[in-house]
Short mmCIF file of C-alpha atoms in Angstrom, two decimals:
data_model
loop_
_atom_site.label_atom_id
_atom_site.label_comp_id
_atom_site.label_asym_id
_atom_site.label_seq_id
_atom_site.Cartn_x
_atom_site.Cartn_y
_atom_site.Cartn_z
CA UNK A 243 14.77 70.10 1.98
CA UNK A 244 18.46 69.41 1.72
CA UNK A 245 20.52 67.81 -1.17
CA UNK A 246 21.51 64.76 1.03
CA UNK A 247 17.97 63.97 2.21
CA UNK A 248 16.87 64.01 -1.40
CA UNK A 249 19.18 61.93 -2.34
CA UNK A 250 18.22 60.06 0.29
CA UNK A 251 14.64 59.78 -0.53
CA UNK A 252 15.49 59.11 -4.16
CA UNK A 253 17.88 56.17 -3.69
CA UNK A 254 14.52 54.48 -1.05
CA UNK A 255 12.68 54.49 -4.19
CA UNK A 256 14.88 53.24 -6.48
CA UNK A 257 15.80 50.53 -3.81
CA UNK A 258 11.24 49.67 -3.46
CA UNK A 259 10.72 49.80 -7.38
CA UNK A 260 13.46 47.20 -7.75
CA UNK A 261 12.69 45.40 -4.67
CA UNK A 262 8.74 45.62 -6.27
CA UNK A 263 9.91 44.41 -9.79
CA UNK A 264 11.15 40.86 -8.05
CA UNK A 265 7.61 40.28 -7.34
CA UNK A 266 5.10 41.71 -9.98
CA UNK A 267 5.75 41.59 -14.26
CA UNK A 268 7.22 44.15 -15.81
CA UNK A 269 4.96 46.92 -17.11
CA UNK A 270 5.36 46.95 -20.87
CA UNK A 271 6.16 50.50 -21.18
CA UNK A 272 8.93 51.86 -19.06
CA UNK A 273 9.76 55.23 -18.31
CA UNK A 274 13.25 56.66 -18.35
CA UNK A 275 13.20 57.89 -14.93
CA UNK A 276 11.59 54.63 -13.55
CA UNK A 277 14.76 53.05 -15.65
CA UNK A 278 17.12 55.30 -13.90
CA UNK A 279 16.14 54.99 -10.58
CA UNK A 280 16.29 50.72 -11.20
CA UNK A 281 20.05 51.59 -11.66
CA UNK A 282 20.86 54.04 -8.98
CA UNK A 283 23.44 52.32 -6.63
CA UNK A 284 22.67 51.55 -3.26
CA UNK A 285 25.22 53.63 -0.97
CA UNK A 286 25.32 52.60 2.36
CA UNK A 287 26.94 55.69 3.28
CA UNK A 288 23.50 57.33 2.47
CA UNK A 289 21.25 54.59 3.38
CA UNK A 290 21.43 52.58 6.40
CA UNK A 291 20.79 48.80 6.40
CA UNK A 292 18.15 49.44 8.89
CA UNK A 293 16.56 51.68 6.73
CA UNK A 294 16.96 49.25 3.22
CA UNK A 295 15.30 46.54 5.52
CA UNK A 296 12.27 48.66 6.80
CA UNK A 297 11.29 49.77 2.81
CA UNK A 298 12.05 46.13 1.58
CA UNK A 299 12.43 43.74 4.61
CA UNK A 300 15.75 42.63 3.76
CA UNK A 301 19.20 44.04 3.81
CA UNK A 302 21.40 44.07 0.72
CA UNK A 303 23.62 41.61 1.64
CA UNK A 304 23.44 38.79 -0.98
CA UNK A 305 23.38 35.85 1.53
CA UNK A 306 20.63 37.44 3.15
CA UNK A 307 18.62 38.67 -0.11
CA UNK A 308 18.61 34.97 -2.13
CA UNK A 309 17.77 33.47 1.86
CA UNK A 310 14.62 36.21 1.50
CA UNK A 311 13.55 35.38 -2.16
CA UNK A 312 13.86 31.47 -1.75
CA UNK A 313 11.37 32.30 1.47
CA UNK A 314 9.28 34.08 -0.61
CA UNK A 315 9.05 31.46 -3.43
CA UNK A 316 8.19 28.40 -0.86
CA UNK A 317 6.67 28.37 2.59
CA UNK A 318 8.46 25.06 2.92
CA UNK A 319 11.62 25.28 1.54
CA UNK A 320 13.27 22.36 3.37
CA UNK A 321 10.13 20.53 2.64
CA UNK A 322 10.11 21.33 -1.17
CA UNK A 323 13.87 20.52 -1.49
CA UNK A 324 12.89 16.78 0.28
CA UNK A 325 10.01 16.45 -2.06
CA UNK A 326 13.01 17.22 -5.71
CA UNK A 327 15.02 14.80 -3.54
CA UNK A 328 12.40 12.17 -3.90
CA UNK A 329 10.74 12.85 -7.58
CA UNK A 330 12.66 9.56 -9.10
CA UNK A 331 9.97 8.11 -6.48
CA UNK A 332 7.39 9.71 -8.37
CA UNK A 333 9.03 9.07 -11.85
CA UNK A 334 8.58 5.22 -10.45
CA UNK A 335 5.38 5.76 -9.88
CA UNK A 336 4.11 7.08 -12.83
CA UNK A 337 5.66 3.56 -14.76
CA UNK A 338 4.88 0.96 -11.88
CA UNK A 339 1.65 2.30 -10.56
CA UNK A 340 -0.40 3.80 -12.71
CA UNK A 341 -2.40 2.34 -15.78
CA UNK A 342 -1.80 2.51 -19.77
CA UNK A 343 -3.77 5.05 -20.76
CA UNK A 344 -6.67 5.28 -23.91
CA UNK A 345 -7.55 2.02 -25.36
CA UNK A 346 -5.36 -0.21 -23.12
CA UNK A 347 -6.91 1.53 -20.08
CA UNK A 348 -10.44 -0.17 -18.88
CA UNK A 349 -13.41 2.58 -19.35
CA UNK A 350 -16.72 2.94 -17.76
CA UNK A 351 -18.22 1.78 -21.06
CA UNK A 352 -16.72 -1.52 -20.21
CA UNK A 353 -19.20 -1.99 -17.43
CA UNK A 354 -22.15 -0.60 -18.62
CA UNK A 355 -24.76 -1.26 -21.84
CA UNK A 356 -23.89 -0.18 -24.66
CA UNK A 357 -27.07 2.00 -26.47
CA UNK A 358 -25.38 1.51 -29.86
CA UNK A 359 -25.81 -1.96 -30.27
CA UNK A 360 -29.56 -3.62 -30.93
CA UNK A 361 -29.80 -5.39 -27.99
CA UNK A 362 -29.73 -2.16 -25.48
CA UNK A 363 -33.26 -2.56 -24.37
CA UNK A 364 -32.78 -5.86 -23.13
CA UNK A 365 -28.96 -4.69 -21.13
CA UNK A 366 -30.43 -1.62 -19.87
CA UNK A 367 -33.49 -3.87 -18.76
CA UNK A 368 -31.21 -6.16 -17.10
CA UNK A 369 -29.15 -3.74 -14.92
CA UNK A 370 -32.62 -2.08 -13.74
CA UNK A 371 -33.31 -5.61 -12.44
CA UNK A 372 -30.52 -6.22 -10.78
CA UNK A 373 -30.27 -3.14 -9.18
CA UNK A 374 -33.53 -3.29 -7.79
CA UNK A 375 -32.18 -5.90 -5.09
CA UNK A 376 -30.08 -3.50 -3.46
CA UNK A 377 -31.53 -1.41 -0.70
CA UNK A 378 -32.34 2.14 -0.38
CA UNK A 379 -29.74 2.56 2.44
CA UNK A 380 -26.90 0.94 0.05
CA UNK A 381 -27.78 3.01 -2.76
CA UNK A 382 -27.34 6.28 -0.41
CA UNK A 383 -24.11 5.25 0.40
CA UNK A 384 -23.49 4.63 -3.66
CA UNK A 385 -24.67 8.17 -4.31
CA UNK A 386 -22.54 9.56 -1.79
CA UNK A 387 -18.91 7.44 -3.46
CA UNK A 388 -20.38 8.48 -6.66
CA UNK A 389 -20.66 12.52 -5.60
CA UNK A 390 -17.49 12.43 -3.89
CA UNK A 391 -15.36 10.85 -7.02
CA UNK A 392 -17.22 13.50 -9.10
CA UNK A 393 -15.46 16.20 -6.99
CA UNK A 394 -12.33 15.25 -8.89
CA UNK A 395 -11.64 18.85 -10.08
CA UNK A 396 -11.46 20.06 -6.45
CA UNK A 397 -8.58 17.26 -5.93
CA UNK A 398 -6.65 18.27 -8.80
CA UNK A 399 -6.51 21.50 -7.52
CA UNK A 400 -5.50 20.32 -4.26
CA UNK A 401 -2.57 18.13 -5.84
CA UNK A 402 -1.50 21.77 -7.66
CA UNK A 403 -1.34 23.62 -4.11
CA UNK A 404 1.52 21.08 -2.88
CA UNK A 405 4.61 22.84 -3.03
CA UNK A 406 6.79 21.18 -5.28
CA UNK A 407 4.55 19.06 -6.71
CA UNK A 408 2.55 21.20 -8.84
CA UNK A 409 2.23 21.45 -12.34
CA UNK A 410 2.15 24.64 -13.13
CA UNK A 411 1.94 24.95 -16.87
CA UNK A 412 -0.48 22.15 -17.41
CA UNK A 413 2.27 20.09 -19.29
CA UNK A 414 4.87 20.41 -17.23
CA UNK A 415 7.37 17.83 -17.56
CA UNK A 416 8.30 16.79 -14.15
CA UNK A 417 8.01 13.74 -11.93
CA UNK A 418 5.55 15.15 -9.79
CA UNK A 419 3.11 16.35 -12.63
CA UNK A 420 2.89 13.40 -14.67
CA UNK A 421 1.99 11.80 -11.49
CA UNK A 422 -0.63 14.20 -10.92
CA UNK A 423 -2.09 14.37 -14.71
CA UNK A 424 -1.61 10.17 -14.92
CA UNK A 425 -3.62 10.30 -11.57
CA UNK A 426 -6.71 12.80 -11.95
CA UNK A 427 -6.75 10.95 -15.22
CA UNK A 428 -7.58 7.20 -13.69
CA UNK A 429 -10.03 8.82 -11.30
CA UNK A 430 -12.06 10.38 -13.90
CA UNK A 431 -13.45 6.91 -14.61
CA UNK A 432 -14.58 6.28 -11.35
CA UNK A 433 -16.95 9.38 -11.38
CA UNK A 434 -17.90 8.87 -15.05
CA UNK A 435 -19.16 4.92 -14.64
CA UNK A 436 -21.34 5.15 -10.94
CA UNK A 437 -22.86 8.04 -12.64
CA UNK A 438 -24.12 6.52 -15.63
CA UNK A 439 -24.55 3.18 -14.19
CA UNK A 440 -27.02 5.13 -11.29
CA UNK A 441 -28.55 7.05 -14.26
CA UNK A 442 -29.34 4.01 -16.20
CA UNK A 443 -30.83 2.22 -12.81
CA UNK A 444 -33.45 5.06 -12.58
CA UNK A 445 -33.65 4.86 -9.01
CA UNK A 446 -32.02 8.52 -8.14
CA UNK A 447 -33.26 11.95 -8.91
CA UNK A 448 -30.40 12.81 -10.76
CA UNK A 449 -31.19 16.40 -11.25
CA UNK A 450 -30.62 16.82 -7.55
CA UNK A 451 -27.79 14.99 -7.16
CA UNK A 452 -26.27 17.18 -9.95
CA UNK A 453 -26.94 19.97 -8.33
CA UNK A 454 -25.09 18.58 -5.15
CA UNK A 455 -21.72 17.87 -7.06
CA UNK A 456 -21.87 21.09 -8.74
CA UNK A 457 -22.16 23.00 -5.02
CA UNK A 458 -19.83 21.01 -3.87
CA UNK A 459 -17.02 21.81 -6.92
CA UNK A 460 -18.15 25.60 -6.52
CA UNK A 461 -17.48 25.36 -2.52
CA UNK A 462 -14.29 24.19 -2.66
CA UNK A 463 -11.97 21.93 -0.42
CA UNK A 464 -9.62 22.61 2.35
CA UNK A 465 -8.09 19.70 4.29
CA UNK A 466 -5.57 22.18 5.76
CA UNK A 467 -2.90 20.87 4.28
CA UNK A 468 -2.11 25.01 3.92
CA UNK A 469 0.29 23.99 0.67
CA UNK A 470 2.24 21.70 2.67
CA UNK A 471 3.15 18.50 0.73
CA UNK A 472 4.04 16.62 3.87
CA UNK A 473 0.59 17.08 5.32
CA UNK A 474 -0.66 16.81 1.51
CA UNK A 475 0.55 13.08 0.98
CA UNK A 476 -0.43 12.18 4.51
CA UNK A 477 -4.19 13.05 3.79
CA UNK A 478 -3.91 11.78 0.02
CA UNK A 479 -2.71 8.12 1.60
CA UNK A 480 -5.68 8.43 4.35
CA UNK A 481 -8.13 9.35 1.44
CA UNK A 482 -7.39 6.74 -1.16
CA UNK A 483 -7.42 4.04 1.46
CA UNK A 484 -11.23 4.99 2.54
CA UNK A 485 -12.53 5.22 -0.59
CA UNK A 486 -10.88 1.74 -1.46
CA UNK A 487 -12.63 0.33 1.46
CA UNK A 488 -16.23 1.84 1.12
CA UNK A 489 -16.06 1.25 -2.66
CA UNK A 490 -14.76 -2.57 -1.81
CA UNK A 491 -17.56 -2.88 0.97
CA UNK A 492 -20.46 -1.39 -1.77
CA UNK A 493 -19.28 -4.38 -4.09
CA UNK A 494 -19.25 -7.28 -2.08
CA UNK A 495 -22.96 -6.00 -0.49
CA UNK A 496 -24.23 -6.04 -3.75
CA UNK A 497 -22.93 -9.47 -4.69
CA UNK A 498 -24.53 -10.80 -2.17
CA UNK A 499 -27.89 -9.17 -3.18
CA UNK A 500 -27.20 -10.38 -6.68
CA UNK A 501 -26.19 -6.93 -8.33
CA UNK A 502 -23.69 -8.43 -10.52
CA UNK A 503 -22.49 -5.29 -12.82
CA UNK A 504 -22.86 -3.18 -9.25
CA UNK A 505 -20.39 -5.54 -8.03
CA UNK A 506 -17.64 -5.40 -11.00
CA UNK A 507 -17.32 -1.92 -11.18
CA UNK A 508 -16.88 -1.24 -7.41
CA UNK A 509 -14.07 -3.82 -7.73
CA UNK A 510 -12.70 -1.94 -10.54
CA UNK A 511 -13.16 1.31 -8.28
CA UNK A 512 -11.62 -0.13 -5.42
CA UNK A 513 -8.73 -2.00 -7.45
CA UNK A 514 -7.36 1.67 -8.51
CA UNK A 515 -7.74 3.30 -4.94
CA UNK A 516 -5.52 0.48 -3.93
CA UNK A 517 -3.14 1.06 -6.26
CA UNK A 518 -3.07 5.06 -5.72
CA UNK A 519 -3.17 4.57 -1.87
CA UNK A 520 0.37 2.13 -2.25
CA UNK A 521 1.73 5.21 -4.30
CA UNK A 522 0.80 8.17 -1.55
CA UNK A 523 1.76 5.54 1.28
CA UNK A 524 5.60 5.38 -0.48
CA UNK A 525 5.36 8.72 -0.75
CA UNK A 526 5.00 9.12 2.79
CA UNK A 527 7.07 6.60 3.85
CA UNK A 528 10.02 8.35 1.66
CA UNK A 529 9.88 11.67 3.00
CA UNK A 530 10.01 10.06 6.40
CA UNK A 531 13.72 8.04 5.39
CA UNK A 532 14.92 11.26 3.88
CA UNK A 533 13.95 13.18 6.74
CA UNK A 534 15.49 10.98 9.35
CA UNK A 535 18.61 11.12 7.52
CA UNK A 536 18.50 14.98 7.65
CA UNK A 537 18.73 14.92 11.07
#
């Protein structure tokens, strides 16, 4: 083998190991040829741009290289650069649209009897009664609001998948993942108070209808949004507003059938998927404006 094609073959894999490093951490201990090779120049007297772009899939002009890495970082570049444009939006949202949180916040106990006190008997006793009035077709359709808010782990992860709106640290301080912490954290309460108020009613076999919220965390979610947040917010804003509208339709059916406590907390329910489905909806309706002024 000649001098030039070893070269040759040396300077490829200096140019894949350093192409390779862009992408995976660096391994703790380095050797010195590994080192060496990161530094070789590239010549393109000795390697061809066509043959730099078949070992890494990009030439080594710079324009071309950051144009590959930013492609690499986001499927949707234009898309994620729309959603930074828009994160006072979010930032707005956060203050305008979403709840204080802890003890200024309402909580499921609010709603429900409270076993510490003396009189628990004759609370718990109460809500049985009540919720004997509403039919066996109603309380389906209760089970299946209550199973679907207790998926709220799946959602979160959904939120984390939109590009540019993730929060990827778990306190990151951005717009977009205060929003999405502020959020997941008002929805928790929805889950938290039909489950104990159906628990307390005794009518459910709530063994099984554990089991069916733990399949359905385990099975995952995929409204083929594919990491999109365009298609994200769109589905979010179609989401909120159903569950608004069957937890608002539960409430008013058990007025009527005299379930009083049944009643408040599906207005509470419904009150915050009103308020989240206004927030997604802006969203929406702000990447559209941007969009249309992008041309």
């Amino acid at each position: 083998m000649s001098s030039s094609t070893n070269q040759k073959h040396m300077i490829l894999a200096a140019m894949l190991v350093a192409s390779t490093s862009a992408f995976t951490a660096p391994s703790v201990k380095t050797s010195s040829t590994a080192t060496s090779l990161k530094m070789t120049a590239v010549d393109p007297a000795v390697v061809t741009k066509k043959e730099y772009q078949d070992i890494c899939g990009v030439s080594f002009d710079g324009d071309e290289l950051t144009d590959r890495l930013k492609a690499t970082n986001f499927l949707y570049p234009k898309h994620v650069e729309v959603i930074e444009d828009i994160a006072p939006i979010a930032e707005a949202m956060v203050d305008d649209i979403l709840l204080e949180t802890g003890d200024a916040a309402w909580q499921p106990q609010d709603y429900l009897p409270d076993l510490s006190q003396d009189n628990w008997y004759e609370e718990v006793k109460e809500l049985r009664e009540m919720g004997e009035q509403i039919s066996d077709e109603l309380l389906v359709v209760l089970i299946g609001d209550m199973v679907t808010e207790e998926a709220l782990p799946t959602y979160q992860t959904l939120l984390n998948t939109f590009e540019g709106c993730d929060d990827p640290t778990g306190t990151t301080d951005s717009a977009w993942a205060k929003w999405s912490r502020g959020w997941t954290s008002e929805e928790n309460r929805h889950g938290d108070l039909l489950n104990k108020y159906l628990y307390l009613g005794g009518r459910c076999d709530m063994r099984q209808i554990e089991v069916t919220i733990q399949h359905l965390i385990t099975s995952g979610f995929n409204p083929k949004a594919n990491k999109d947040p365009y298609k994200g917010f769109v589905y979010t804003s179609f989401q909120e507003r159903a569950t608004k509208i069957s937890h608002g339709n539960v409430g008013k059916l058990a007025r009527e059938k005299g379930d009083k406590t049944l009643g408040k907390i599906c207005a509470m329910i419904a009150g915050d998927e009103g308020r989240h489905e206004k927030a997604y909806q802006t969203f929406v309706k702000e990447i559209l404006k941007v969009r249309s002024c992008m041309g």
